[in-house]
mmCIF file with all atom_site columns, C-alpha atoms in Angstrom:
data_model
loop_
_atom_site.group_PDB
_atom_site.id
_atom_site.type_symbol
_atom_site.label_atom_id
_atom_site.label_alt_id
_atom_site.label_comp_id
_atom_site.label_asym_id
_atom_site.label_entity_id
_atom_site.label_seq_id
_atom_site.pdbx_PDB_ins_code
_atom_site.Cartn_x
_atom_site.Cartn_y
_atom_site.Cartn_z
_atom_site.occupancy
_atom_site.B_iso_or_equiv
_atom_site.pdbx_formal_charge
_atom_site.auth_seq_id
_atom_site.auth_comp_id
_atom_site.auth_asym_id
_atom_site.auth_atom_id
_atom_site.pdbx_PDB_model_num
ATOM 1   C CA . MET L 1 1   ? 51.257 -51.884 75.098 1.00 92.00 ? 6   MET L CA 1
ATOM 2   C CA . LEU L 1 2   ? 49.292 -55.347 73.364 1.00 95.00 ? 7   LEU L CA 1
ATOM 3   C CA . VAL L 1 3   ? 46.080 -54.997 72.857 1.00 97.00 ? 8   VAL L CA 1
ATOM 4   C CA . THR L 1 4   ? 44.461 -58.268 70.930 1.00 97.00 ? 9   THR L CA 1
ATOM 5   C CA . CYS L 1 5   ? 40.854 -57.704 69.323 1.00 98.00 ? 10  CYS L CA 1
ATOM 6   C CA . TRP L 1 6   ? 39.616 -60.527 68.067 1.00 97.00 ? 11  TRP L CA 1
ATOM 7   C CA . SER L 1 7   ? 35.892 -62.604 67.667 1.00 97.00 ? 12  SER L CA 1
ATOM 8   C CA . THR L 1 8   ? 34.553 -65.696 67.986 1.00 95.00 ? 13  THR L CA 1
ATOM 9   C CA . LYS L 1 9   ? 32.020 -65.424 64.446 1.00 92.00 ? 14  LYS L CA 1
ATOM 10  C CA . GLY L 1 10  ? 32.125 -62.791 61.671 1.00 91.00 ? 15  GLY L CA 1
ATOM 11  C CA . GLY L 1 11  ? 30.665 -59.529 61.387 1.00 90.00 ? 16  GLY L CA 1
ATOM 12  C CA . SER L 1 12  ? 30.605 -59.206 65.255 1.00 92.00 ? 17  SER L CA 1
ATOM 13  C CA . GLY L 1 13  ? 32.635 -55.211 64.348 1.00 94.00 ? 18  GLY L CA 1
ATOM 14  C CA . THR L 1 14  ? 36.355 -56.718 65.651 1.00 97.00 ? 19  THR L CA 1
ATOM 15  C CA . THR L 1 15  ? 37.372 -54.527 62.505 1.00 97.00 ? 20  THR L CA 1
ATOM 16  C CA . VAL L 1 16  ? 35.798 -51.334 63.714 1.00 96.00 ? 21  VAL L CA 1
ATOM 17  C CA . MET L 1 17  ? 36.198 -51.213 67.338 1.00 96.00 ? 22  MET L CA 1
ATOM 18  C CA . ALA L 1 18  ? 39.882 -51.902 66.519 1.00 97.00 ? 23  ALA L CA 1
ATOM 19  C CA . ALA L 1 19  ? 40.261 -49.131 64.089 1.00 96.00 ? 24  ALA L CA 1
ATOM 20  C CA . LEU L 1 20  ? 38.279 -46.321 67.444 1.00 95.00 ? 25  LEU L CA 1
ATOM 21  C CA . ALA L 1 21  ? 40.285 -47.898 69.207 1.00 95.00 ? 26  ALA L CA 1
ATOM 22  C CA . GLY L 1 22  ? 43.241 -46.517 67.479 1.00 94.00 ? 27  GLY L CA 1
ATOM 23  C CA . LEU L 1 23  ? 41.718 -43.800 67.149 1.00 93.00 ? 28  LEU L CA 1
ATOM 24  C CA . GLN L 1 24  ? 40.758 -42.687 70.509 1.00 92.00 ? 29  GLN L CA 1
ATOM 25  C CA . ALA L 1 25  ? 44.189 -44.528 71.931 1.00 91.00 ? 30  ALA L CA 1
ATOM 26  C CA . ALA L 1 26  ? 46.586 -42.571 68.992 1.00 91.00 ? 31  ALA L CA 1
ATOM 27  C CA . GLN L 1 27  ? 44.637 -38.289 70.829 1.00 88.00 ? 32  GLN L CA 1
ATOM 28  C CA . ASP L 1 28  ? 47.314 -38.437 72.954 1.00 87.00 ? 33  ASP L CA 1
ATOM 29  C CA . PRO L 1 29  ? 50.355 -36.176 70.611 1.00 87.00 ? 34  PRO L CA 1
ATOM 30  C CA . ASP L 1 30  ? 53.034 -38.464 72.561 1.00 87.00 ? 35  ASP L CA 1
ATOM 31  C CA . ARG L 1 31  ? 51.143 -41.305 72.212 1.00 88.00 ? 36  ARG L CA 1
ATOM 32  C CA . PRO L 1 32  ? 52.511 -42.942 68.680 1.00 92.00 ? 37  PRO L CA 1
ATOM 33  C CA . LEU L 1 33  ? 49.985 -45.849 68.075 1.00 95.00 ? 38  LEU L CA 1
ATOM 34  C CA . LEU L 1 34  ? 50.436 -48.976 65.466 1.00 97.00 ? 39  LEU L CA 1
ATOM 35  C CA . LEU L 1 35  ? 48.128 -50.804 64.395 1.00 97.00 ? 40  LEU L CA 1
ATOM 36  C CA . VAL L 1 36  ? 48.639 -54.086 62.902 1.00 97.00 ? 41  VAL L CA 1
ATOM 37  C CA . ASP L 1 37  ? 46.147 -55.871 60.727 1.00 97.00 ? 42  ASP L CA 1
ATOM 38  C CA . LEU L 1 38  ? 45.942 -59.915 60.352 1.00 96.00 ? 43  LEU L CA 1
ATOM 39  C CA . CYS L 1 39  ? 42.526 -59.505 58.505 1.00 94.00 ? 44  CYS L CA 1
ATOM 40  C CA . GLY L 1 40  ? 42.876 -57.111 55.556 1.00 93.00 ? 45  GLY L CA 1
ATOM 41  C CA . ASP L 1 41  ? 40.434 -54.134 56.201 1.00 94.00 ? 46  ASP L CA 1
ATOM 42  C CA . LEU L 1 42  ? 41.404 -51.785 58.265 1.00 95.00 ? 47  LEU L CA 1
ATOM 43  C CA . ALA L 1 43  ? 43.436 -50.177 55.001 1.00 94.00 ? 48  ALA L CA 1
ATOM 44  C CA . ALA L 1 44  ? 39.741 -49.689 53.232 1.00 93.00 ? 49  ALA L CA 1
ATOM 45  C CA . VAL L 1 45  ? 37.535 -48.491 56.136 1.00 93.00 ? 50  VAL L CA 1
ATOM 46  C CA . PHE L 1 46  ? 39.938 -45.632 57.163 1.00 93.00 ? 51  PHE L CA 1
ATOM 47  C CA . GLY L 1 47  ? 39.950 -44.595 52.856 1.00 92.00 ? 52  GLY L CA 1
ATOM 48  C CA . SER L 1 48  ? 43.621 -46.040 52.109 1.00 91.00 ? 53  SER L CA 1
ATOM 49  C CA . ALA L 1 49  ? 44.415 -47.064 48.763 1.00 87.00 ? 54  ALA L CA 1
ATOM 50  C CA . GLU L 1 50  ? 45.271 -50.642 49.360 1.00 83.00 ? 55  GLU L CA 1
ATOM 51  C CA . ALA L 1 51  ? 49.345 -51.246 49.691 1.00 85.00 ? 56  ALA L CA 1
ATOM 52  C CA . PRO L 1 52  ? 50.928 -53.907 47.704 1.00 85.00 ? 57  PRO L CA 1
ATOM 53  C CA . SER L 1 53  ? 51.962 -55.177 50.016 1.00 90.00 ? 58  SER L CA 1
ATOM 54  C CA . GLY L 1 54  ? 52.580 -56.100 53.782 1.00 95.00 ? 59  GLY L CA 1
ATOM 55  C CA . LEU L 1 55  ? 52.670 -58.860 57.401 1.00 96.00 ? 60  LEU L CA 1
ATOM 56  C CA . SER L 1 56  ? 52.396 -61.656 54.966 1.00 95.00 ? 61  SER L CA 1
ATOM 57  C CA . GLU L 1 57  ? 55.073 -60.533 52.686 1.00 96.00 ? 62  GLU L CA 1
ATOM 58  C CA . TRP L 1 58  ? 57.657 -60.450 55.487 1.00 96.00 ? 63  TRP L CA 1
ATOM 59  C CA . LEU L 1 59  ? 56.468 -63.498 57.224 1.00 94.00 ? 64  LEU L CA 1
ATOM 60  C CA . ARG L 1 60  ? 57.277 -65.018 54.010 1.00 93.00 ? 65  ARG L CA 1
ATOM 61  C CA . SER L 1 61  ? 61.143 -64.038 53.681 1.00 94.00 ? 66  SER L CA 1
ATOM 62  C CA . ASP L 1 62  ? 64.187 -63.225 55.366 1.00 93.00 ? 67  ASP L CA 1
ATOM 63  C CA . LEU L 1 63  ? 64.761 -59.818 56.138 1.00 94.00 ? 68  LEU L CA 1
ATOM 64  C CA . ALA L 1 64  ? 65.288 -58.575 59.506 1.00 95.00 ? 69  ALA L CA 1
ATOM 65  C CA . PRO L 1 65  ? 61.898 -56.928 61.535 1.00 93.00 ? 70  PRO L CA 1
ATOM 66  C CA . CYS L 1 66  ? 63.190 -53.430 60.815 1.00 92.00 ? 71  CYS L CA 1
ATOM 67  C CA . SER L 1 67  ? 62.563 -53.727 56.948 1.00 94.00 ? 72  SER L CA 1
ATOM 68  C CA . LEU L 1 68  ? 58.429 -53.569 58.734 1.00 95.00 ? 73  LEU L CA 1
ATOM 69  C CA . GLU L 1 69  ? 58.736 -50.364 58.988 1.00 93.00 ? 74  GLU L CA 1
ATOM 70  C CA . ARG L 1 70  ? 58.943 -49.459 55.044 1.00 93.00 ? 75  ARG L CA 1
ATOM 71  C CA . ALA L 1 71  ? 56.268 -50.943 55.683 1.00 94.00 ? 76  ALA L CA 1
ATOM 72  C CA . LEU L 1 72  ? 53.403 -48.846 57.225 1.00 96.00 ? 77  LEU L CA 1
ATOM 73  C CA . LEU L 1 73  ? 51.377 -46.144 56.563 1.00 95.00 ? 78  LEU L CA 1
ATOM 74  C CA . GLU L 1 74  ? 50.400 -43.061 58.522 1.00 95.00 ? 79  GLU L CA 1
ATOM 75  C CA . LEU L 1 75  ? 46.404 -43.124 59.059 1.00 94.00 ? 80  LEU L CA 1
ATOM 76  C CA . THR L 1 76  ? 46.995 -39.666 60.911 1.00 91.00 ? 81  THR L CA 1
ATOM 77  C CA . PRO L 1 77  ? 50.286 -37.665 63.022 1.00 92.00 ? 82  PRO L CA 1
ATOM 78  C CA . ASN L 1 78  ? 50.145 -40.640 65.667 1.00 93.00 ? 83  ASN L CA 1
ATOM 79  C CA . LEU L 1 79  ? 48.518 -43.319 63.929 1.00 95.00 ? 84  LEU L CA 1
ATOM 80  C CA . SER L 1 80  ? 50.406 -46.298 61.104 1.00 96.00 ? 85  SER L CA 1
ATOM 81  C CA . LEU L 1 81  ? 49.245 -48.761 60.246 1.00 97.00 ? 86  LEU L CA 1
ATOM 82  C CA . LEU L 1 82  ? 51.010 -53.025 58.990 1.00 97.00 ? 87  LEU L CA 1
ATOM 83  C CA . PRO L 1 83  ? 48.434 -53.111 56.278 1.00 97.00 ? 88  PRO L CA 1
ATOM 84  C CA . ARG L 1 84  ? 48.084 -57.373 56.371 1.00 96.00 ? 89  ARG L CA 1
ATOM 85  C CA . GLY L 1 85  ? 48.997 -57.947 52.586 1.00 94.00 ? 90  GLY L CA 1
ATOM 86  C CA . ARG L 1 86  ? 48.584 -59.921 50.544 1.00 91.00 ? 91  ARG L CA 1
ATOM 87  C CA . GLY L 1 87  ? 48.587 -64.790 50.976 1.00 90.00 ? 92  GLY L CA 1
ATOM 88  C CA . PRO L 1 88  ? 48.478 -66.592 53.548 1.00 90.00 ? 93  PRO L CA 1
ATOM 89  C CA . LEU L 1 89  ? 49.755 -65.436 57.603 1.00 92.00 ? 94  LEU L CA 1
ATOM 90  C CA . SER L 1 90  ? 53.028 -67.874 57.705 1.00 89.00 ? 95  SER L CA 1
ATOM 91  C CA . PRO L 1 91  ? 53.480 -68.935 60.800 1.00 87.00 ? 96  PRO L CA 1
ATOM 92  C CA . GLN L 1 92  ? 56.841 -69.071 60.685 1.00 86.00 ? 97  GLN L CA 1
ATOM 93  C CA . ARG L 1 93  ? 58.674 -65.776 62.060 1.00 90.00 ? 98  ARG L CA 1
ATOM 94  C CA . ALA L 1 94  ? 54.874 -65.397 64.738 1.00 89.00 ? 99  ALA L CA 1
ATOM 95  C CA . GLY L 1 95  ? 57.728 -65.222 68.017 1.00 89.00 ? 100 GLY L CA 1
ATOM 96  C CA . ASP L 1 96  ? 60.086 -62.240 65.449 1.00 92.00 ? 101 ASP L CA 1
ATOM 97  C CA . PHE L 1 97  ? 57.334 -60.562 64.730 1.00 94.00 ? 102 PHE L CA 1
ATOM 98  C CA . VAL L 1 98  ? 55.431 -60.282 68.761 1.00 91.00 ? 103 VAL L CA 1
ATOM 99  C CA . GLU L 1 99  ? 59.032 -59.358 69.669 1.00 92.00 ? 104 GLU L CA 1
ATOM 100 C CA . TRP L 1 100 ? 59.643 -55.785 67.549 1.00 94.00 ? 105 TRP L CA 1
ATOM 101 C CA . LEU L 1 101 ? 55.762 -55.254 68.351 1.00 94.00 ? 106 LEU L CA 1
ATOM 102 C CA . ALA L 1 102 ? 57.105 -55.453 71.566 1.00 89.00 ? 107 ALA L CA 1
ATOM 103 C CA . ALA L 1 103 ? 60.508 -53.465 71.222 1.00 88.00 ? 108 ALA L CA 1
ATOM 104 C CA . GLY L 1 104 ? 58.173 -50.773 69.364 1.00 84.00 ? 109 GLY L CA 1
ATOM 105 C CA . ALA L 1 105 ? 55.228 -48.024 70.171 1.00 80.00 ? 110 ALA L CA 1
ATOM 106 C CA . ASP L 1 106 ? 51.477 -48.833 71.238 1.00 93.00 ? 111 ASP L CA 1
ATOM 107 C CA . VAL L 1 107 ? 49.641 -51.020 69.029 1.00 96.00 ? 112 VAL L CA 1
ATOM 108 C CA . VAL L 1 108 ? 46.477 -52.550 69.159 1.00 97.00 ? 113 VAL L CA 1
ATOM 109 C CA . VAL L 1 109 ? 45.946 -55.227 66.514 1.00 97.00 ? 114 VAL L CA 1
ATOM 110 C CA . ASP L 1 110 ? 42.552 -56.541 64.402 1.00 97.00 ? 115 ASP L CA 1
ATOM 111 C CA . ALA L 1 111 ? 42.695 -60.626 65.144 1.00 96.00 ? 116 ALA L CA 1
ATOM 112 C CA . GLY L 1 112 ? 39.950 -60.925 63.523 1.00 95.00 ? 117 GLY L CA 1
ATOM 113 C CA . VAL L 1 113 ? 37.887 -64.595 64.528 1.00 95.00 ? 118 VAL L CA 1
ATOM 114 C CA . LEU L 1 114 ? 39.133 -67.179 66.133 1.00 93.00 ? 119 LEU L CA 1
ATOM 115 C CA . ARG L 1 115 ? 38.064 -70.787 65.816 1.00 83.00 ? 120 ARG L CA 1
ATOM 116 C CA . GLY L 1 116 ? 37.411 -73.261 68.087 1.00 71.00 ? 121 GLY L CA 1
ATOM 117 C CA . ASP L 1 117 ? 37.765 -75.786 65.866 1.00 63.00 ? 122 ASP L CA 1
ATOM 118 C CA . GLU L 1 118 ? 41.582 -74.706 65.353 1.00 56.00 ? 123 GLU L CA 1
ATOM 119 C CA . HIS L 1 119 ? 44.359 -75.816 67.899 1.00 51.00 ? 124 HIS L CA 1
ATOM 120 C CA . PRO L 1 120 ? 46.334 -72.090 69.497 1.00 53.00 ? 125 PRO L CA 1
ATOM 121 C CA . CYS L 1 121 ? 49.327 -74.513 69.328 1.00 50.00 ? 126 CYS L CA 1
ATOM 122 C CA . GLY L 1 122 ? 49.215 -75.890 66.291 1.00 47.00 ? 127 GLY L CA 1
ATOM 123 C CA . ARG L 1 123 ? 52.607 -75.680 64.747 1.00 49.00 ? 128 ARG L CA 1
ATOM 124 C CA . GLY L 1 124 ? 52.097 -74.318 61.453 1.00 52.00 ? 129 GLY L CA 1
ATOM 125 C CA . SER L 1 125 ? 48.444 -73.973 60.850 1.00 62.00 ? 130 SER L CA 1
ATOM 126 C CA . SER L 1 126 ? 48.143 -69.760 59.085 1.00 65.00 ? 131 SER L CA 1
ATOM 127 C CA . ASP L 1 127 ? 45.965 -69.354 62.914 1.00 84.00 ? 132 ASP L CA 1
ATOM 128 C CA . GLU L 1 128 ? 48.870 -69.658 64.562 1.00 88.00 ? 133 GLU L CA 1
ATOM 129 C CA . LEU L 1 129 ? 49.577 -65.657 64.548 1.00 91.00 ? 134 LEU L CA 1
ATOM 130 C CA . ARG L 1 130 ? 46.129 -64.281 65.453 1.00 92.00 ? 135 ARG L CA 1
ATOM 131 C CA . TRP L 1 131 ? 46.457 -66.926 68.109 1.00 92.00 ? 136 TRP L CA 1
ATOM 132 C CA . CYS L 1 132 ? 49.667 -66.307 69.362 1.00 90.00 ? 137 CYS L CA 1
ATOM 133 C CA . LEU L 1 133 ? 48.614 -62.288 69.056 1.00 94.00 ? 138 LEU L CA 1
ATOM 134 C CA . ALA L 1 134 ? 45.313 -63.211 71.481 1.00 93.00 ? 139 ALA L CA 1
ATOM 135 C CA . ALA L 1 135 ? 46.876 -65.064 74.258 1.00 91.00 ? 140 ALA L CA 1
ATOM 136 C CA . GLU L 1 136 ? 49.882 -62.849 74.305 1.00 90.00 ? 141 GLU L CA 1
ATOM 137 C CA . ALA L 1 137 ? 48.398 -59.231 74.484 1.00 94.00 ? 142 ALA L CA 1
ATOM 138 C CA . ASP L 1 138 ? 48.194 -57.273 77.131 1.00 94.00 ? 143 ASP L CA 1
ATOM 139 C CA . ARG L 1 139 ? 45.052 -56.770 77.354 1.00 96.00 ? 144 ARG L CA 1
ATOM 140 C CA . SER L 1 140 ? 43.065 -60.121 75.013 1.00 97.00 ? 145 SER L CA 1
ATOM 141 C CA . VAL L 1 141 ? 39.594 -58.330 73.978 1.00 97.00 ? 146 VAL L CA 1
ATOM 142 C CA . LEU L 1 142 ? 37.164 -60.411 73.212 1.00 98.00 ? 147 LEU L CA 1
ATOM 143 C CA . VAL L 1 143 ? 34.340 -58.144 70.418 1.00 98.00 ? 148 VAL L CA 1
ATOM 144 C CA . THR L 1 144 ? 31.525 -59.982 70.740 1.00 97.00 ? 149 THR L CA 1
ATOM 145 C CA . ARG L 1 145 ? 27.133 -59.416 69.960 1.00 95.00 ? 150 ARG L CA 1
ATOM 146 C CA . ALA L 1 146 ? 25.250 -60.573 72.969 1.00 95.00 ? 151 ALA L CA 1
ATOM 147 C CA . CYS L 1 147 ? 24.510 -63.252 70.689 1.00 93.00 ? 152 CYS L CA 1
ATOM 148 C CA . TYR L 1 148 ? 24.163 -66.657 72.761 1.00 94.00 ? 153 TYR L CA 1
ATOM 149 C CA . LEU L 1 149 ? 25.950 -68.619 69.416 1.00 93.00 ? 154 LEU L CA 1
ATOM 150 C CA . ALA L 1 150 ? 28.808 -65.904 70.165 1.00 93.00 ? 155 ALA L CA 1
ATOM 151 C CA . LEU L 1 151 ? 28.628 -66.253 73.948 1.00 94.00 ? 156 LEU L CA 1
ATOM 152 C CA . ARG L 1 152 ? 28.897 -70.122 73.649 1.00 93.00 ? 157 ARG L CA 1
ATOM 153 C CA . ARG L 1 153 ? 32.261 -70.409 70.894 1.00 93.00 ? 158 ARG L CA 1
ATOM 154 C CA . ALA L 1 154 ? 33.730 -68.266 73.650 1.00 94.00 ? 159 ALA L CA 1
ATOM 155 C CA . VAL L 1 155 ? 33.293 -70.592 76.269 1.00 92.00 ? 160 VAL L CA 1
ATOM 156 C CA . SER L 1 156 ? 34.701 -73.465 74.757 1.00 90.00 ? 161 SER L CA 1
ATOM 157 C CA . LEU L 1 157 ? 37.384 -71.582 73.550 1.00 91.00 ? 162 LEU L CA 1
ATOM 158 C CA . PRO L 1 158 ? 41.201 -72.349 75.234 1.00 89.00 ? 163 PRO L CA 1
ATOM 159 C CA . VAL L 1 159 ? 41.717 -68.919 74.965 1.00 89.00 ? 164 VAL L CA 1
ATOM 160 C CA . ARG L 1 160 ? 40.841 -66.153 77.203 1.00 91.00 ? 165 ARG L CA 1
ATOM 161 C CA . PRO L 1 161 ? 40.004 -62.600 77.044 1.00 96.00 ? 166 PRO L CA 1
ATOM 162 C CA . SER L 1 162 ? 41.171 -60.254 79.620 1.00 95.00 ? 167 SER L CA 1
ATOM 163 C CA . GLY L 1 163 ? 38.186 -58.000 78.910 1.00 96.00 ? 168 GLY L CA 1
ATOM 164 C CA . VAL L 1 164 ? 35.247 -57.828 76.357 1.00 97.00 ? 169 VAL L CA 1
ATOM 165 C CA . VAL L 1 165 ? 33.714 -55.017 74.508 1.00 97.00 ? 170 VAL L CA 1
ATOM 166 C CA . LEU L 1 166 ? 30.183 -55.088 73.767 1.00 97.00 ? 171 LEU L CA 1
ATOM 167 C CA . VAL L 1 167 ? 28.356 -54.189 70.323 1.00 96.00 ? 172 VAL L CA 1
ATOM 168 C CA . ALA L 1 168 ? 25.373 -53.633 71.913 1.00 94.00 ? 173 ALA L CA 1
ATOM 169 C CA . GLU L 1 169 ? 21.454 -54.432 69.719 1.00 91.00 ? 174 GLU L CA 1
ATOM 170 C CA . ALA L 1 170 ? 17.770 -52.803 70.414 1.00 89.00 ? 175 ALA L CA 1
ATOM 171 C CA . GLY L 1 171 ? 16.011 -56.673 70.702 1.00 89.00 ? 176 GLY L CA 1
ATOM 172 C CA . ARG L 1 172 ? 18.678 -58.672 72.802 1.00 91.00 ? 177 ARG L CA 1
ATOM 173 C CA . ALA L 1 173 ? 17.439 -60.973 75.477 1.00 92.00 ? 178 ALA L CA 1
ATOM 174 C CA . LEU L 1 174 ? 20.977 -61.356 77.296 1.00 93.00 ? 179 LEU L CA 1
ATOM 175 C CA . THR L 1 175 ? 22.377 -58.300 79.325 1.00 94.00 ? 180 THR L CA 1
ATOM 176 C CA . ARG L 1 176 ? 25.699 -56.997 79.989 1.00 95.00 ? 181 ARG L CA 1
ATOM 177 C CA . SER L 1 177 ? 25.685 -59.161 83.324 1.00 96.00 ? 182 SER L CA 1
ATOM 178 C CA . ASP L 1 178 ? 24.802 -61.991 81.759 1.00 95.00 ? 183 ASP L CA 1
ATOM 179 C CA . CYS L 1 179 ? 28.151 -61.727 79.024 1.00 96.00 ? 184 CYS L CA 1
ATOM 180 C CA . GLU L 1 180 ? 30.190 -61.811 82.068 1.00 96.00 ? 185 GLU L CA 1
ATOM 181 C CA . ARG L 1 181 ? 29.199 -64.698 83.446 1.00 95.00 ? 186 ARG L CA 1
ATOM 182 C CA . ALA L 1 182 ? 29.128 -66.576 80.492 1.00 94.00 ? 187 ALA L CA 1
ATOM 183 C CA . ILE L 1 183 ? 32.609 -65.725 79.848 1.00 95.00 ? 188 ILE L CA 1
ATOM 184 C CA . GLY L 1 184 ? 34.346 -64.995 82.811 1.00 95.00 ? 189 GLY L CA 1
ATOM 185 C CA . ALA L 1 185 ? 36.200 -61.609 82.197 1.00 96.00 ? 190 ALA L CA 1
ATOM 186 C CA . PRO L 1 186 ? 34.338 -58.095 82.333 1.00 97.00 ? 191 PRO L CA 1
ATOM 187 C CA . VAL L 1 187 ? 33.042 -56.494 80.129 1.00 97.00 ? 192 VAL L CA 1
ATOM 188 C CA . LEU L 1 188 ? 35.213 -52.726 79.581 1.00 96.00 ? 193 LEU L CA 1
ATOM 189 C CA . ALA L 1 189 ? 33.214 -51.446 76.999 1.00 96.00 ? 194 ALA L CA 1
ATOM 190 C CA . THR L 1 190 ? 29.453 -51.305 75.246 1.00 96.00 ? 195 THR L CA 1
ATOM 191 C CA . VAL L 1 191 ? 28.976 -49.447 72.100 1.00 95.00 ? 196 VAL L CA 1
ATOM 192 C CA . ALA L 1 192 ? 26.166 -49.508 70.520 1.00 93.00 ? 197 ALA L CA 1
ATOM 193 C CA . VAL L 1 193 ? 25.393 -49.995 66.888 1.00 92.00 ? 198 VAL L CA 1
ATOM 194 C CA . ASP L 1 194 ? 24.953 -46.508 65.655 1.00 91.00 ? 199 ASP L CA 1
ATOM 195 C CA . PRO L 1 195 ? 24.612 -45.719 60.855 1.00 91.00 ? 200 PRO L CA 1
ATOM 196 C CA . GLY L 1 196 ? 26.278 -43.167 61.156 1.00 91.00 ? 201 GLY L CA 1
ATOM 197 C CA . ILE L 1 197 ? 29.493 -45.881 62.332 1.00 92.00 ? 202 ILE L CA 1
ATOM 198 C CA . ALA L 1 198 ? 28.148 -47.125 59.582 1.00 92.00 ? 203 ALA L CA 1
ATOM 199 C CA . ARG L 1 199 ? 28.561 -45.069 56.991 1.00 93.00 ? 204 ARG L CA 1
ATOM 200 C CA . ALA L 1 200 ? 31.515 -43.361 57.615 1.00 92.00 ? 205 ALA L CA 1
ATOM 201 C CA . VAL L 1 201 ? 33.388 -47.470 57.089 1.00 92.00 ? 206 VAL L CA 1
ATOM 202 C CA . ASP L 1 202 ? 31.527 -47.637 53.761 1.00 93.00 ? 207 ASP L CA 1
ATOM 203 C CA . ALA L 1 203 ? 32.570 -44.189 52.734 1.00 91.00 ? 208 ALA L CA 1
ATOM 204 C CA . GLY L 1 204 ? 35.649 -44.815 54.197 1.00 90.00 ? 209 GLY L CA 1
ATOM 205 C CA . MET L 1 205 ? 36.189 -41.860 56.333 1.00 89.00 ? 210 MET L CA 1
ATOM 206 C CA . LEU L 1 206 ? 36.562 -42.914 60.128 1.00 90.00 ? 211 LEU L CA 1
ATOM 207 C CA . ARG L 1 207 ? 39.043 -41.448 60.493 1.00 86.00 ? 212 ARG L CA 1
ATOM 208 C CA . THR L 1 208 ? 37.288 -37.182 59.563 1.00 86.00 ? 213 THR L CA 1
ATOM 209 C CA . GLN L 1 209 ? 34.980 -38.317 60.754 1.00 85.00 ? 214 GLN L CA 1
ATOM 210 C CA . VAL L 1 210 ? 34.879 -39.801 63.937 1.00 82.00 ? 215 VAL L CA 1
ATOM 211 C CA . PRO L 1 211 ? 31.866 -40.907 66.059 1.00 86.00 ? 216 PRO L CA 1
ATOM 212 C CA . LYS L 1 212 ? 33.166 -39.392 69.503 1.00 87.00 ? 217 LYS L CA 1
ATOM 213 C CA . GLY L 1 213 ? 30.743 -41.168 71.969 1.00 89.00 ? 218 GLY L CA 1
ATOM 214 C CA . ALA L 1 214 ? 31.987 -44.857 70.331 1.00 90.00 ? 219 ALA L CA 1
ATOM 215 C CA . VAL L 1 215 ? 36.292 -43.699 70.538 1.00 89.00 ? 220 VAL L CA 1
ATOM 216 C CA . ARG L 1 216 ? 35.018 -42.283 74.073 1.00 90.00 ? 221 ARG L CA 1
ATOM 217 C CA . ALA L 1 217 ? 33.573 -45.966 75.396 1.00 91.00 ? 222 ALA L CA 1
ATOM 218 C CA . LEU L 1 218 ? 36.307 -47.744 74.459 1.00 93.00 ? 223 LEU L CA 1
ATOM 219 C CA . SER L 1 219 ? 39.190 -45.781 75.930 1.00 91.00 ? 224 SER L CA 1
ATOM 220 C CA . ARG L 1 220 ? 39.485 -48.768 79.018 1.00 90.00 ? 225 ARG L CA 1
ATOM 221 C CA . LEU L 1 221 ? 41.172 -50.555 75.813 1.00 91.00 ? 226 LEU L CA 1
ATOM 222 C CA . THR L 1 222 ? 44.338 -49.059 75.982 1.00 90.00 ? 227 THR L CA 1
ATOM 223 C CA . GLU L 1 223 ? 44.289 -47.997 78.959 1.00 85.00 ? 228 GLU L CA 1
ATOM 224 C CA . GLU L 1 224 ? 48.050 -48.775 80.686 1.00 73.00 ? 229 GLU L CA 1
ATOM 225 C CA . VAL L 1 225 ? 47.328 -52.566 82.293 1.00 60.00 ? 230 VAL L CA 1
#
């Protein structure tokens, strides 16, 4: 199963939600999970050293898809990370990459921000891979706060999410129901802004200081479709 997490504004919490969803699914010992990093921050979130190469280098090469396995970082015995690497994400091999993902373990992708001024089908765009993984996912998940500006951008995008993770902040005027009506997709999980999560991320200790409540809340993201 392919789950792609994305947002319409930076700072929405997409990377952290993808990391927590990966930790949740990987608790099943019979279910290995792969995290794919299109933004370049997941290794730091888990306190791992930056990889010298990763997906971006493979996309610009003529190496076989199986060679991607050599770039994987083991985060836990059941959770691996495909790092972004350095340089642009060339779109030329996007199809080969999606096929490789479909043939392997369950996958959670941190696709970062999708912007309305970028054409999702535009060939040659460095963001084509993000759009492709958001559109082709078994579960395409918008991570958002109950923010009018973020929802406004989400409504204008040509890609519709199949579900939403709502990052809840105190004092917001918009409710969960408001978000569902605006986006036209169900809220699969609500995760409160938690200083404990922020401290674990800042210290690179998310895999050892796992916020159990948030992990449980995200279990629907990786349920079988």
